[in-house]
Amino acid sequence: LFPDMVLPLVLSSERDIALMDEAILNNRIVGLVPQLNGDEQEPTREDLHRGGGAGIILKMLKFPDDTTRVLVQGISRIHVKSFIQSEPFFKASIEVLEEILPDKSSQKSEQVRFNALFRSLKARFDKLISLMPNFPEELKVASMNITEPGRLADLIASNINLSMEERCQILDLIDVRKRMEKLSVFLEREMQMVEIGHKIQTDVQAKVGQGQREFFLREQLKSIRHELGEDDESSTDIEELRLQLEQAGLPEEARKEANRELNRLGSMQPNSAEYTVSRTYLDWMATLPWQKKTADVLDIRLAKKIMDSDHYGLEKVKQRIIEYLAVRKINPEGRGPILCFVGPPGVGKTSLGKSIAAALGRKFVRISLGGVRDEAEVRGHRRTYIGALPGRIIQGLRKAGSNNPVFMMDEIDKLASDFRGDPASALLEVLDPEQNNSFSDHYLDVAFDLSNVMFITTANQVDTIPPALHDRMEVLPIPGYSEEEKLQIARHHLVKKVLGAHGLKNSQIRFNLKGLQKIITDYTREAGLRNLEREMSAICRKVAVKIAKGITKPVGIDAAMVQKLLGSPKFHPELANRVKTPGICVGLAWTATGGDVLFIESTRMHGTGKLILTGQIGEVMKESATAALSWIRTHSTELGIKGDGKLFSESDFHIHFPEGAIPKDGPSAGITMIVSLVSLLKQKRVPARLAMTGELTLRGRILPVGGIKEKMLAARRAGIKEVILPKQNESDLAELPKELKEDIVFHPVQSIEDALKIAFPTRKTKVKSKQ
């Protein structure tokens, strides 16, 4: 209760009613103090604040519900010195507090500051009253006519929203200047809250008003169309689209474009061609996952468990994925790299992408870019075309239903281009983390954020990937599998897969280790696993025929049963037969489908010094053959080649690469061609189980080559026991499987002379591995 303020009270406590009855019989004056704990029904002396106000009872009415309503007007501030009675009601000894005003003899600046504070307080309170429609007009009149600063402060404190603690602070302050300063802080806070609330209310009313206006106009439009006899299905369609667009959470730019198109749609005839175009466009806008995303499962152990269960080996690739997840867990807003899996067909590039999606808890989308030559496949068609649609990127996102799937682009090395555009250039924006947050599809004609998508690409070889695209991706090579790895994959993965595909059970057919080993060594010779799966499927089909005929005896697939079901082996050891005459040696080559073994044959005939090359080889290998012959001619004396100086001028040399229908090229056959020519000229045979790879220079240096693991796997499949390779590739041997290093002896060499010493040993001594 502040002085001069009127306070209505509703009393239900017997103690309070008895107090009021006593006061009415005497001088009608009561003391009111705040209760510190408002939840206490029967407060004690300790529950009462010592500061309060004395008031006079203006009116008291009793009601049938046993309550009493009292109107009290404040007289002055009081301080409770001590309580002298608790029952039947409180009585206390009090001290009347007088306000402290600035002394008239104080400095003029202090008086000016006091007056300025009073005027500022009155102005701010008047503004607050104007913003609060629930304040009575009499309050403004009262505040305008108050000339006493203390009364103004009490009036404001009793009408603004203050906590009990804050009201007590104002009530206890008898220094009027300090009271106004404290109240100025509270009043300013209240002003800010009211202004913010007023702005929010104004904005809401504007939106509601606009919505009501649009609603009434649409209802009028419906009535007009109904009177004209037009079909109402289109308006229902538009309303459904409008609702879908509101729920889609479009960005500001996309929302404006969609609303503009929606308004155009409302003015079209449903049977017009343009109506269908606009309707399809809005359908795409409403169904795209603008705001929908799946929550990432950033559990490192679970991710590793999933990838280990789905794939055998591939440790480096798995480790890179674990690193990606760890960084994502630490920095969820970071932009991840664009990964590119490069390896032969059938090594599990696509299935690895599915495992990554499962480990992350994301949706998986896959598109194939092989043979794509139209830029519109990536960026979409403009809506001026009949049958225009968005590009494959936007189509894939709608199919996924989220804006952060794992998006795999297969065969990125097989992109093409023609007069319709260059799709590789269109992919530059998609696969650039700095640009794809505003990817523009020609059909949508608005930006779509692709920064949340994890893009993964696959390729069989890096050379045919456009350089600009290659620069935006992190290449992870996936080499082929060794025979031991194939055996483990077949046991743990392929057997279950092919049995399920053919409806067979383990009780009907059982592959044993020798049977699987027979299939791997005699019926397949590849870097991947597709042919192995095909041969196992062929066996399952033949067993299924037996079961369909009523044979219930379980079939065990051992080595003998494999040959019985699949026929004669498709691959035979042929090294001993092929390399039995001088001029023939074995080379190792890398291809897009994995490593391969090449047999290089050389012969000499009378002629004019020409070099003949056959076998559909490329320009690089032709240059290597020319360099090989030039080196031999330069060093013929050191090599001990018999014949006078006319040997080369009167002879033609023919180098042939069998399997000529298969195109081959690359800088790795120079050493093989030199050994083949030296073998021919010296009439010395090259060891049958020796293979080699490496490029040469005219000075006889051996240059490093790529694809070491793929080449060594091919050598082991072919039964090679020794390999000559460049000295600079020695570090690549550390990544080879343990069983491969145990089966093959490696000879790192730096020069052609070193290679020839190994190819044509002077004495029969076993050369130790120089790993």
Short mmCIF file of N, CA and C in Angstrom, two decimals, residues 563-617:
data_model
loop_
_atom_site.label_atom_id
_atom_site.label_comp_id
_atom_site.label_asym_id
_atom_site.label_seq_id
_atom_site.Cartn_x
_atom_site.Cartn_y
_atom_site.Cartn_z
N GLN A 563 34.03 -78.84 -61.02
CA GLN A 563 34.38 -79.15 -62.41
C GLN A 563 33.26 -79.92 -63.10
N LYS A 564 32.54 -80.72 -62.34
CA LYS A 564 31.44 -81.47 -62.92
C LYS A 564 30.29 -80.54 -63.33
N LEU A 565 30.03 -79.53 -62.52
CA LEU A 565 28.92 -78.63 -62.80
C LEU A 565 29.29 -77.52 -63.79
N LEU A 566 30.51 -77.03 -63.72
CA LEU A 566 30.90 -75.90 -64.57
C LEU A 566 31.68 -76.32 -65.82
N GLY A 567 32.05 -77.56 -65.90
CA GLY A 567 32.79 -78.01 -67.08
C GLY A 567 34.29 -77.79 -66.93
N SER A 568 35.00 -77.83 -68.05
CA SER A 568 36.45 -77.69 -68.03
C SER A 568 36.84 -76.30 -67.53
N PRO A 569 37.99 -76.20 -66.82
CA PRO A 569 38.44 -74.89 -66.34
C PRO A 569 38.62 -73.91 -67.49
N LYS A 570 38.30 -72.65 -67.23
CA LYS A 570 38.41 -71.61 -68.26
C LYS A 570 39.80 -71.03 -68.34
N PHE A 571 40.60 -71.16 -67.28
CA PHE A 571 41.94 -70.58 -67.26
C PHE A 571 42.93 -71.67 -66.89
N HIS A 572 44.03 -71.74 -67.65
CA HIS A 572 45.06 -72.75 -67.43
C HIS A 572 46.40 -72.06 -67.26
N PRO A 573 47.28 -72.62 -66.45
CA PRO A 573 48.64 -72.09 -66.37
C PRO A 573 49.32 -72.24 -67.73
N GLU A 574 49.81 -71.15 -68.29
CA GLU A 574 50.39 -71.20 -69.62
C GLU A 574 51.76 -70.57 -69.70
N LEU A 575 52.34 -70.23 -68.57
CA LEU A 575 53.63 -69.57 -68.60
C LEU A 575 54.70 -70.46 -69.21
N ALA A 576 54.74 -71.72 -68.79
CA ALA A 576 55.79 -72.63 -69.27
C ALA A 576 55.72 -72.83 -70.77
N ASN A 577 54.49 -72.87 -71.32
CA ASN A 577 54.33 -73.08 -72.75
C ASN A 577 54.59 -71.81 -73.56
N ARG A 578 54.22 -70.67 -73.01
CA ARG A 578 54.35 -69.43 -73.77
C ARG A 578 55.78 -68.91 -73.79
N VAL A 579 56.48 -69.04 -72.67
CA VAL A 579 57.83 -68.47 -72.56
C VAL A 579 58.86 -69.62 -72.63
N LYS A 580 58.97 -70.23 -73.80
CA LYS A 580 59.92 -71.34 -73.95
C LYS A 580 60.92 -71.12 -75.07
N THR A 581 60.84 -69.97 -75.75
CA THR A 581 61.80 -69.64 -76.81
C THR A 581 62.33 -68.24 -76.56
N PRO A 582 63.52 -67.92 -77.05
CA PRO A 582 64.06 -66.57 -76.89
C PRO A 582 63.16 -65.54 -77.60
N GLY A 583 63.15 -64.33 -77.07
CA GLY A 583 62.36 -63.26 -77.66
C GLY A 583 60.99 -63.09 -77.04
N ILE A 584 60.67 -63.90 -76.05
CA ILE A 584 59.35 -63.81 -75.40
C ILE A 584 59.56 -63.56 -73.91
N CYS A 585 58.83 -62.58 -73.37
CA CYS A 585 58.89 -62.33 -71.93
C CYS A 585 57.53 -61.84 -71.45
N VAL A 586 57.38 -61.78 -70.13
CA VAL A 586 56.08 -61.47 -69.51
C VAL A 586 56.14 -60.06 -68.93
N GLY A 587 55.14 -59.25 -69.29
CA GLY A 587 55.01 -57.91 -68.73
C GLY A 587 53.76 -57.80 -67.89
N LEU A 588 53.73 -56.79 -67.05
CA LEU A 588 52.57 -56.54 -66.20
C LEU A 588 51.96 -55.20 -66.59
N ALA A 589 50.63 -55.17 -66.69
CA ALA A 589 49.95 -53.95 -67.12
C ALA A 589 48.79 -53.65 -66.19
N TRP A 590 48.45 -52.36 -66.10
CA TRP A 590 47.28 -51.92 -65.35
C TRP A 590 46.18 -51.55 -66.34
N THR A 591 44.96 -52.02 -66.09
CA THR A 591 43.81 -51.66 -66.93
C THR A 591 42.69 -51.18 -66.02
N ALA A 592 41.66 -50.66 -66.66
CA ALA A 592 40.52 -50.15 -65.88
C ALA A 592 39.79 -51.27 -65.16
N THR A 593 40.01 -52.52 -65.56
CA THR A 593 39.37 -53.66 -64.90
C THR A 593 40.31 -54.39 -63.97
N GLY A 594 41.48 -53.80 -63.68
CA GLY A 594 42.44 -54.41 -62.77
C GLY A 594 43.76 -54.70 -63.47
N GLY A 595 44.63 -55.42 -62.77
CA GLY A 595 45.92 -55.77 -63.36
C GLY A 595 45.78 -56.88 -64.38
N ASP A 596 46.80 -56.99 -65.29
CA ASP A 596 46.77 -58.03 -66.32
C ASP A 596 48.21 -58.40 -66.67
N VAL A 597 48.36 -59.60 -67.25
CA VAL A 597 49.65 -60.12 -67.69
C VAL A 597 49.73 -60.02 -69.20
N LEU A 598 50.84 -59.45 -69.72
CA LEU A 598 51.03 -59.32 -71.17
C LEU A 598 52.21 -60.17 -71.60
N PHE A 599 52.03 -60.91 -72.69
CA PHE A 599 53.13 -61.65 -73.31
C PHE A 599 53.62 -60.85 -74.49
N ILE A 600 54.91 -60.47 -74.45
CA ILE A 600 55.51 -59.67 -75.52
C ILE A 600 56.45 -60.56 -76.32
N GLU A 601 56.22 -60.63 -77.62
CA GLU A 601 57.00 -61.49 -78.51
C GLU A 601 57.76 -60.63 -79.52
N SER A 602 59.03 -60.97 -79.72
CA SER A 602 59.86 -60.24 -80.68
C SER A 602 60.49 -61.23 -81.66
N THR A 603 60.68 -60.77 -82.88
CA THR A 603 61.35 -61.58 -83.91
C THR A 603 62.13 -60.65 -84.84
N ARG A 604 63.10 -61.26 -85.57
CA ARG A 604 63.94 -60.49 -86.48
C ARG A 604 63.92 -61.15 -87.85
N MET A 605 63.96 -60.30 -88.88
CA MET A 605 63.98 -60.81 -90.26
C MET A 605 64.83 -59.87 -91.09
N HIS A 606 65.22 -60.34 -92.30
CA HIS A 606 66.00 -59.48 -93.19
C HIS A 606 65.14 -58.29 -93.62
N GLY A 607 65.78 -57.13 -93.68
CA GLY A 607 65.02 -55.94 -94.07
C GLY A 607 65.91 -54.73 -94.16
N THR A 608 65.35 -53.59 -93.81
CA THR A 608 66.07 -52.33 -93.96
C THR A 608 66.14 -51.54 -92.66
N GLY A 609 66.00 -52.20 -91.50
CA GLY A 609 66.10 -51.52 -90.22
C GLY A 609 64.79 -50.97 -89.69
N LYS A 610 63.67 -51.46 -90.19
CA LYS A 610 62.37 -50.97 -89.74
C LYS A 610 61.96 -51.64 -88.42
N LEU A 611 61.09 -50.97 -87.67
CA LEU A 611 60.50 -51.51 -86.45
C LEU A 611 59.01 -51.67 -86.67
N ILE A 612 58.52 -52.89 -86.56
CA ILE A 612 57.10 -53.19 -86.79
C ILE A 612 56.46 -53.50 -85.44
N LEU A 613 55.35 -52.85 -85.15
CA LEU A 613 54.62 -53.06 -83.89
C LEU A 613 53.19 -53.47 -84.21
N THR A 614 52.73 -54.56 -83.60
CA THR A 614 51.35 -55.01 -83.81
C THR A 614 50.73 -55.34 -82.45
N GLY A 615 49.41 -55.34 -82.45
CA GLY A 615 48.70 -55.67 -81.21
C GLY A 615 47.83 -54.55 -80.69
N GLN A 616 47.45 -53.60 -81.51
CA GLN A 616 46.59 -52.46 -81.14
C GLN A 616 47.11 -51.77 -79.89
N ILE A 617 48.31 -51.20 -80.02
CA ILE A 617 48.91 -50.49 -78.90
C ILE A 617 48.83 -49.00 -79.16
#
